[in-house]
XYZ file of C-alpha atoms in Angstrom:
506
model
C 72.089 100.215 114.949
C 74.651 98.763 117.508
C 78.030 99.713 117.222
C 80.353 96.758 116.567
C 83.354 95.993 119.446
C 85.946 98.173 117.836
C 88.423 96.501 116.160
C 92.086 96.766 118.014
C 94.584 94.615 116.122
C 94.384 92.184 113.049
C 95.647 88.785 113.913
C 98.114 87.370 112.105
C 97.932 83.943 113.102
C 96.197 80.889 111.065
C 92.584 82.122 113.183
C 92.401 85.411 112.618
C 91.897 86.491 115.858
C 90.723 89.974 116.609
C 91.015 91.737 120.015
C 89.196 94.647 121.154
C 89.053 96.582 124.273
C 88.766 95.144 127.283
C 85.178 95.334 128.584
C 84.685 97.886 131.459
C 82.317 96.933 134.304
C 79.259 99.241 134.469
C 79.026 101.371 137.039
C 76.342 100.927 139.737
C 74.242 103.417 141.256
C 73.542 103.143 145.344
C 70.905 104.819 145.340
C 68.325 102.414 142.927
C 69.544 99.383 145.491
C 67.510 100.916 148.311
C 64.077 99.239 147.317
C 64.996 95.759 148.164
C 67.823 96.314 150.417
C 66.781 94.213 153.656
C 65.642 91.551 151.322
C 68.624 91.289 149.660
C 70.983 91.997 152.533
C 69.025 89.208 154.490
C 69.382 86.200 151.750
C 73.187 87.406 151.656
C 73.375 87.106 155.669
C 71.481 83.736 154.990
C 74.645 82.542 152.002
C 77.328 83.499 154.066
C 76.280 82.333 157.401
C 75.958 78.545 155.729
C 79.819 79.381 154.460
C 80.612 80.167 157.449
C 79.195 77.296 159.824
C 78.208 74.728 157.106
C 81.595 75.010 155.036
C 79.041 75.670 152.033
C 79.865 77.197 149.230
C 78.486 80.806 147.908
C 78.563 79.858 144.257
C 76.419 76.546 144.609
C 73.847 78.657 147.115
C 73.635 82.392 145.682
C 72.416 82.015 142.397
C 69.407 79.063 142.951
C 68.091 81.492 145.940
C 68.513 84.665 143.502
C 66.500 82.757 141.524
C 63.599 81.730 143.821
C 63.374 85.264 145.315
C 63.173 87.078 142.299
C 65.909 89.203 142.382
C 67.935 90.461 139.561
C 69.083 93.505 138.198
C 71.046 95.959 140.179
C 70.022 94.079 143.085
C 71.361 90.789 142.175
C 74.458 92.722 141.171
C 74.677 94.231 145.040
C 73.946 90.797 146.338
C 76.962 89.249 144.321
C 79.364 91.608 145.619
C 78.495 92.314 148.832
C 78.329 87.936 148.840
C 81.895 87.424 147.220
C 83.368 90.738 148.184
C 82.923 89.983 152.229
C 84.548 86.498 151.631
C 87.746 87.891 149.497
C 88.503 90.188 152.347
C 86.998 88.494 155.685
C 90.362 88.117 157.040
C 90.941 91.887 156.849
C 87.576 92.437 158.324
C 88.289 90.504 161.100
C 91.132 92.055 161.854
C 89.556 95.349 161.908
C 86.771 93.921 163.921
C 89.797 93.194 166.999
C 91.137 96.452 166.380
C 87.596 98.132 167.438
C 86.311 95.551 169.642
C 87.256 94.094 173.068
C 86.498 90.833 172.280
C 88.470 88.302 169.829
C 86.960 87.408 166.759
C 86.938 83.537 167.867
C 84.247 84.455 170.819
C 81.865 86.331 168.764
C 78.708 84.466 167.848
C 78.987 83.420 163.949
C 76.135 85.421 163.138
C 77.386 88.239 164.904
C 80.245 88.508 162.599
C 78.989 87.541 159.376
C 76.837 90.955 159.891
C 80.242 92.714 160.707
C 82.314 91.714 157.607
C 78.677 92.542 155.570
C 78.607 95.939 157.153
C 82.855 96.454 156.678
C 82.740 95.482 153.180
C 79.887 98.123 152.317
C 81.907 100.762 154.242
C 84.837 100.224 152.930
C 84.244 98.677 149.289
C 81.294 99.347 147.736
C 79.634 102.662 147.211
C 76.721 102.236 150.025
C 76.185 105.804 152.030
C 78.141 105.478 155.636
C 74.512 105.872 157.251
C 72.626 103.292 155.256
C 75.958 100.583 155.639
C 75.764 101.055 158.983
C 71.899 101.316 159.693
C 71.373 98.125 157.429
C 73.908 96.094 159.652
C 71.923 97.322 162.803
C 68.406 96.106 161.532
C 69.853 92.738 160.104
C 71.495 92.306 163.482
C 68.562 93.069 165.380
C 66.283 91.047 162.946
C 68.582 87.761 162.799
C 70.212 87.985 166.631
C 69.096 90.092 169.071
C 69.086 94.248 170.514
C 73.052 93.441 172.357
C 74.113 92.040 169.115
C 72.673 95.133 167.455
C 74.470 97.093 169.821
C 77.686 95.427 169.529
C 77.462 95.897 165.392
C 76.811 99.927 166.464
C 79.542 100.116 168.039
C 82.641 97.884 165.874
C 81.271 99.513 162.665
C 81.646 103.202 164.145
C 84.756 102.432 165.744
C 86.131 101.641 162.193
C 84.672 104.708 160.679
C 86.511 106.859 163.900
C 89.871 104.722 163.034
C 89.974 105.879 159.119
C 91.996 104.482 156.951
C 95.360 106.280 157.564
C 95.361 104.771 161.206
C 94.390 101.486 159.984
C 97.287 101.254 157.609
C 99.574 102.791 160.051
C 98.599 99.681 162.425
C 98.786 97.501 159.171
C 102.544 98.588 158.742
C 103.601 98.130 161.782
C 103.243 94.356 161.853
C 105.501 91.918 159.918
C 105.790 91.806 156.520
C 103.938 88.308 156.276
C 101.288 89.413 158.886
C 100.753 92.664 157.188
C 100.153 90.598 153.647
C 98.244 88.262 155.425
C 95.868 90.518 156.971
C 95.429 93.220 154.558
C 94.832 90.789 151.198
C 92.867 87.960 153.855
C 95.349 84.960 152.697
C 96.797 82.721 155.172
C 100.645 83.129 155.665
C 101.216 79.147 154.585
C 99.454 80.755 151.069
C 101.577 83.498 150.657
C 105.089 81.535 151.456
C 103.568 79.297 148.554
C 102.744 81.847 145.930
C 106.209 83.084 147.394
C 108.076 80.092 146.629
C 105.862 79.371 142.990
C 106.644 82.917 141.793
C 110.603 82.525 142.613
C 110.529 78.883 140.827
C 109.054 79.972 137.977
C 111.703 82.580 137.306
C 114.514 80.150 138.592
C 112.678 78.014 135.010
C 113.309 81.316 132.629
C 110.475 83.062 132.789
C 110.567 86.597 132.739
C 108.043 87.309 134.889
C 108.713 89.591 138.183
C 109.024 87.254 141.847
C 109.628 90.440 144.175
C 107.483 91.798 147.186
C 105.804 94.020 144.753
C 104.903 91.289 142.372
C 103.317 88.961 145.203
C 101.443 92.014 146.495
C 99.867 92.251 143.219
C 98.860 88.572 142.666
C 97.551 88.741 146.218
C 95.503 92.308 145.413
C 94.180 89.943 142.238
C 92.662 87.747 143.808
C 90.465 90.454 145.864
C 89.331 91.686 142.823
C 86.338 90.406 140.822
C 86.763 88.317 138.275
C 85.198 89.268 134.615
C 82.710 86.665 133.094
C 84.619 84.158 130.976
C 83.045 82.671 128.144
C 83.789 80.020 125.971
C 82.342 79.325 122.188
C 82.667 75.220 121.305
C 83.910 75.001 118.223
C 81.624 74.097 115.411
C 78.686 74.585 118.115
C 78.631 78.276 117.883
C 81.230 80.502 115.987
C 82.669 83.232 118.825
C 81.549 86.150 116.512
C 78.168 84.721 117.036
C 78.242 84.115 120.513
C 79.453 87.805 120.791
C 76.400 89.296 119.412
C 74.680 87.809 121.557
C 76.077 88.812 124.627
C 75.799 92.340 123.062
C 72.409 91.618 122.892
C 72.278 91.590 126.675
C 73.828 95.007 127.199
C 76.692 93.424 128.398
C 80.010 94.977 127.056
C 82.127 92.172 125.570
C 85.692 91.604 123.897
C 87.298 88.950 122.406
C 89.904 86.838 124.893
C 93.407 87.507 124.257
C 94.252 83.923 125.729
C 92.093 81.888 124.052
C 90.632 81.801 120.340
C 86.896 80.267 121.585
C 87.023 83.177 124.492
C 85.009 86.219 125.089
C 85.021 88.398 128.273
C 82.063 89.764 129.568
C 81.274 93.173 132.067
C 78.539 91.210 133.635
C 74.916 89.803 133.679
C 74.047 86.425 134.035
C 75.518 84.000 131.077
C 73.068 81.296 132.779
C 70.280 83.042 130.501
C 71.845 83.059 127.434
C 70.436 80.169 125.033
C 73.589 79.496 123.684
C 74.986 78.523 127.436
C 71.450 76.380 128.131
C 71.381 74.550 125.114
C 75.738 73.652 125.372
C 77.296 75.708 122.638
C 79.206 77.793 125.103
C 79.610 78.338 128.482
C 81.148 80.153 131.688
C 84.925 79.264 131.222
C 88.268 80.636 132.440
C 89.927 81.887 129.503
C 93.195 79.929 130.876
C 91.150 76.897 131.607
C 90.805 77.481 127.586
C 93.564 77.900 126.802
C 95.053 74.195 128.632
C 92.130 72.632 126.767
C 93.161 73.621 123.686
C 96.651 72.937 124.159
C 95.357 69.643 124.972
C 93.493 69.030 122.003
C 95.856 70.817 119.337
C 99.468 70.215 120.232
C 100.956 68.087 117.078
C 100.719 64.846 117.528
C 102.515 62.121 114.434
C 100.294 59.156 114.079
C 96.958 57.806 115.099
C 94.729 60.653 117.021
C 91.259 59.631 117.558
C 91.312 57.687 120.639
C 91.362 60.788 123.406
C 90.965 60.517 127.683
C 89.671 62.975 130.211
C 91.500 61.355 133.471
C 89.961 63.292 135.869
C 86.627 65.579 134.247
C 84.466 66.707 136.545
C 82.826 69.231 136.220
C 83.487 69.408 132.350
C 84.185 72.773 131.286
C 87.827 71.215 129.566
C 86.358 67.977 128.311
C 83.666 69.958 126.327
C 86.068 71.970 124.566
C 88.525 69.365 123.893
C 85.967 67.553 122.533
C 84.335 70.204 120.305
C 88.049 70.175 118.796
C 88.437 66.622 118.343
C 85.027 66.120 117.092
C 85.884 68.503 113.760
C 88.634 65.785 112.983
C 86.848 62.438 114.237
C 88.243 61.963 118.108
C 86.266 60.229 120.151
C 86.414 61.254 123.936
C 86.341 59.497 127.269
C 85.379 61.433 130.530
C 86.385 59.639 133.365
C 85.237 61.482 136.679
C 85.220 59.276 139.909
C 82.386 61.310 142.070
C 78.978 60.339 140.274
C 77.754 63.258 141.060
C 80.414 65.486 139.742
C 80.159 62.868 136.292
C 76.523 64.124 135.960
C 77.869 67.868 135.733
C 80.247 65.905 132.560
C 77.234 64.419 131.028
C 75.614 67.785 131.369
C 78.277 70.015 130.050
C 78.861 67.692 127.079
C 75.270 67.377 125.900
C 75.699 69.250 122.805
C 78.353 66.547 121.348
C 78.102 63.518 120.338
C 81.527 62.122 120.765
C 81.840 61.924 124.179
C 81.674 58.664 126.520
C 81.315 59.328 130.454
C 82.975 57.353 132.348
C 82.812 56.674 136.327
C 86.160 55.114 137.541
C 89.386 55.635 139.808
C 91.545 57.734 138.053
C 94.073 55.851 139.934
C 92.998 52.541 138.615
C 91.814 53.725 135.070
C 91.353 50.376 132.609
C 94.360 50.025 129.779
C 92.828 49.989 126.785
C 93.992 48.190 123.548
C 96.325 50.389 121.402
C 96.619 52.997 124.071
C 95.034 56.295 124.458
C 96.703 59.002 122.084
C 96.324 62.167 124.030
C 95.346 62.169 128.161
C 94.465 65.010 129.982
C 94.876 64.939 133.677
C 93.535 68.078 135.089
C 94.449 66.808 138.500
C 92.899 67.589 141.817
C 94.606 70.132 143.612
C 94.724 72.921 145.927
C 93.128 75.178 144.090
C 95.442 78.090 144.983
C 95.072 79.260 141.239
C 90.927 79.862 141.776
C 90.746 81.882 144.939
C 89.561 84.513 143.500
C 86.529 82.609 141.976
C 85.976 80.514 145.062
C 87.383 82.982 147.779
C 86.032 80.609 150.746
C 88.879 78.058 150.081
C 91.311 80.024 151.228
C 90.336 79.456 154.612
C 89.503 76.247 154.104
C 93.022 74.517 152.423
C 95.261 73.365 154.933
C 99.332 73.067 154.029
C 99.144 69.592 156.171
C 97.186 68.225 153.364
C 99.736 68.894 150.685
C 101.280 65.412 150.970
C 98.132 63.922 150.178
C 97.130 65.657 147.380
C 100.733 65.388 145.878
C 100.858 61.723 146.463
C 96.821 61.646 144.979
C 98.430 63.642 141.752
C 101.476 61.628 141.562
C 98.960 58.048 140.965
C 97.344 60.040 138.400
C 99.956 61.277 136.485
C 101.522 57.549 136.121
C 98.196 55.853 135.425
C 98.655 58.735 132.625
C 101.291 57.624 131.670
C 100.499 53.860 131.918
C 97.152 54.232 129.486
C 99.003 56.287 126.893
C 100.369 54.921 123.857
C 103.744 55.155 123.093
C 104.515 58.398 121.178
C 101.316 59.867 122.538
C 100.682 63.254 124.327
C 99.725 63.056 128.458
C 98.766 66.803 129.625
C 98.928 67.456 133.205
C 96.991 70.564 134.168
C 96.159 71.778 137.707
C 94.797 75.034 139.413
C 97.664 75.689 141.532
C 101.069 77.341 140.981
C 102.049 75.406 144.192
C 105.997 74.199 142.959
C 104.937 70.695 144.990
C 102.202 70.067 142.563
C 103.537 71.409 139.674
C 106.750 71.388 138.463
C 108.658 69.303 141.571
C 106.113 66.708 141.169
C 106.298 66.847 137.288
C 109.986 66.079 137.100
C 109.888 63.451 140.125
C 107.504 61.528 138.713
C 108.905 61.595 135.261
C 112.396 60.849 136.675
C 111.126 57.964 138.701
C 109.529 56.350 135.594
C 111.799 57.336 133.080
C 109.387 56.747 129.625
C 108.290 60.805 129.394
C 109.621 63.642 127.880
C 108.747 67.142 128.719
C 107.693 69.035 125.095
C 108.591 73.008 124.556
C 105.570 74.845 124.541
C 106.010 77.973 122.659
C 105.688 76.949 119.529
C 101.923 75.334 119.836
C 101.183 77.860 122.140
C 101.701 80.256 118.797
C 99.465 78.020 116.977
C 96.783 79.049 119.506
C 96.830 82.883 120.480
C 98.785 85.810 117.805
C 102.374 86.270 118.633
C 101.806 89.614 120.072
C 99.299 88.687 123.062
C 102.133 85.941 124.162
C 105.413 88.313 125.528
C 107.598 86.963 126.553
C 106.588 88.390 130.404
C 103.864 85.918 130.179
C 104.686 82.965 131.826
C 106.089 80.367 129.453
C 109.014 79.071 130.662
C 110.040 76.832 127.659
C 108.169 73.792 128.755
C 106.202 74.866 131.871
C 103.179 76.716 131.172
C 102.260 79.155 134.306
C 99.580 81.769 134.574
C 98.859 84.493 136.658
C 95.716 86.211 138.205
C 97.963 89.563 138.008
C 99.565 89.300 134.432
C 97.194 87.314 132.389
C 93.909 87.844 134.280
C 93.371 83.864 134.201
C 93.113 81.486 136.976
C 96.400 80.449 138.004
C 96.972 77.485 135.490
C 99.626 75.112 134.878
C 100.387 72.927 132.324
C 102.669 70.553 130.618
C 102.856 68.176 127.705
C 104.565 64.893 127.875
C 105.867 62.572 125.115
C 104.911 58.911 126.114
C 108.431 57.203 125.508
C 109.338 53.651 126.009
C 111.284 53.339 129.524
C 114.795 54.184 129.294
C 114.502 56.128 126.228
């Protein structure tokens, strides 16, 4: 008989939550990768390379060509890593590649150096044998480019091994302390002045939550780490007991969120099997992602609350679980996503209810409806500074120049908000960012330039949610600004707020 997750602490909150111990990742074995190595080492070459030079991304490509080669296993686990792991820490690669290498990283040929950061990571994060790491890289470089490039590989990969790590953080520390944070944790300086600056804000709010060198270091080590599998049980879909077994029946080890009372985090596998995630009773969900859609859908609200809106819902995820809530007391749902294609991920994540409308509008420009909306979500476009760890390729990719945009982009939707709401109705603005000039500065602008919304205190609904005990006060809640943290809460960096649609001037 299975063992049950062992029980850790009775809830005493309204859900009886339980939480158990954290799951703990299995532990792979080198040595049963070896049969499909150059197979797998050659699709990963193939992923990264269309990062690289197509500005692609690893989590729409990996999994389909998993798929169609037949890989899985222990070899779809290497292939993962070695795909996501190389992208976390490419900037550190490449500045070990200059450190061993006469030539700058800008002249070498793009597939030249997607082999190198392969062949780093294996030597220097996952448990490959030096010889095979380095005899791989060789072969893929000689298969894909030519015998120089080969020799080239040879030679930067045995340099690094000759350097050792002592000498390589000796050179590390001798740099500034920006350019040593920026190298060794692979974030651009612009990225680490913001999480700088975020950190320090939301302290200067009242959270107790640490904003020193030693606290940024850790959000930055975070998001080089891999994340766990979260996944989310819809209410009155699936129960999350029930989703648990099942994921138990996968071999996975599992525990029960402490963020989120639909959560469950998972050691591993592939959730996209489970029936529960194909037929839209759960499905792969940050548990802070969760936790805003909750908050969303359960923060008390006096008077009429059937009338919801899903400002900006693409790809879903949030509209599917606020609408799983809603649907248990009679809300009806609209998913407005302007991309059609991204509105086709809503319709697909939402096929299991039946209270949902999709919608396929500006956000900007979003149609008043009679009587007003009583709760709005706008899970604004962003950044995405609070996701790097999932989608590690966008930190090379964001640009602070486009900051004014996006702000001025969140701004429109946070008023339209505003404008569709009903008076004495809820607007939640959510992004994935912990950026202060798309949070909480453009929060409090916007609300002072209007004037008709007030800022609610969270802690109380947030109570409602999770047991007392999972929320210290450490976490993140500043009163009325909700902030997580890849390094405290193991969420995506979230934010959140709920407004109070007031008339003007009151």
């Amino acid at each position: 008989m299975r063992q049950k997750y062992p029980q850790k602490r009775q809830s005493s909150n309204s859900r009886g939550n339980r939480y158990v111990k954290r799951p703990q990742r299995k532990a792979s074995n080198s040595t049963q990768w070896q049969a499909q190595t150059d197979r797998v080492r050659t699709l990963v070459y193939q992923v990264l390379l269309a990062v690289e030079t197509r500005e692609s991304y690893a989590n729409l490509l990996l999994p389909p060509r998993l798929t169609r080669a037949q890989i899985g296993g222990r070899d779809a686990g290497f292939a993962t890593e070695l795909t996501y792991g190389t992208l976390r820490c490419q900037g550190y690669y490449d500045w070990i590649i200059e450190q061993c290498s006469s030539r700058p990283v800008a002249a070498l040929e793009k597939p030249v150096l997607v082999i190198l950061r392969m062949g780093l990571h294996q030597l220097l994060n996952m448990r490959v044998p030096t010889h095979a790491a380095v005899s791989e890289s060789v072969n893929l470089a000689k298969q894909e480019v030519n015998q120089g490039a080969a020799g080239l590989v040879n030679g930067v990969l045995r340099g690094a091994l000759r350097l050792g790590e002592d000498e390589l953080q000796r050179r590390l520390n001798s740099l500034s302390p920006t350019a040593r944070l920026a190298r060794r944790y692979s974030h651009p300086a612009w990225i680490i002045a913001a999480y700088r600056a975020a950190l320090s804000e939301h302290q200067k709010l009242g959270a107790e939550i640490p904003a020193d060198d030693a606290s940024l270091e850790a959000l930055l080590a975070a998001n080089n780490r891999p994340p766990y599998i979260n996944l989310v049980a819809r209410p009155g879909l699936i129960a999350r007991e029930d989703l648990a077994d099942r994921v138990e029946e996968s071999e996975q080890d599992v525990a029960y969120s402490t963020l989120s009372p639909w959560g469950l985090i998972v050691s591993g596998g592939d959730p996209a099997d489970l029936e529960a995630v194909i037929n839209g009773q759960a499905a792969v969900e940050d548990q802070g992602s969760q936790l805003i859609a909750g908050l969303a859908a359960e923060y008390p609200l006096s008077g009429r609350d059937k009338i919801w809106l899903d400002l900006c819902a693409g790809p879903g995820g949030k509209t599917a679980l606020m609408a799983a809530l809603g649907r248990e007391r009679g809300a009806k749902v609209f998913a407005n996503e302007i991309s059609p294609h991204r509105a086709k991920l809503v319709e697909d994540s939402v096929k299991a209810l039946d209270n949902v409308e999709v919608v396929c509008k500006d956000g900007t420009d979003f149609p008043s409806r009679e009587g007003g909306f009583d709760r709005v979500l706008v899970d604004a476009p962003c950044t995405g500074l609070g996701a790097l760890r999932r989608h590690p390729e966008s930190r090379y990719r964001s640009r602070n120049e486009t900051i004014p945009e996006i702000t001025a982009l969140q701004a429109r939707l946070l008023g339209r908000a505003l404008d569709v709401c009903r008076e004495g109705g809820l607007v939640i603005y959510a992004t994935c960012s912990p950026h202060p000039a798309e949070t909480t500065f453009l929060v409090e602008r916007v609300l002072k330039e209007r004037g008709d919304g007030q800022l609610l205190d969270l802690g109380d609904a947030i109570g409602q949610l999770i047991a007392a005990d999972a929320w210290p006060s450490s976490l993140g809640c500043a009163d009325k600004y909700l902030q997580l943290w890849p390094h405290i809460h193991s969420s995506d960096a979230m934010f959140a707020v709920v407004i109070a649609k007031n008339r003007k001037g009151v």
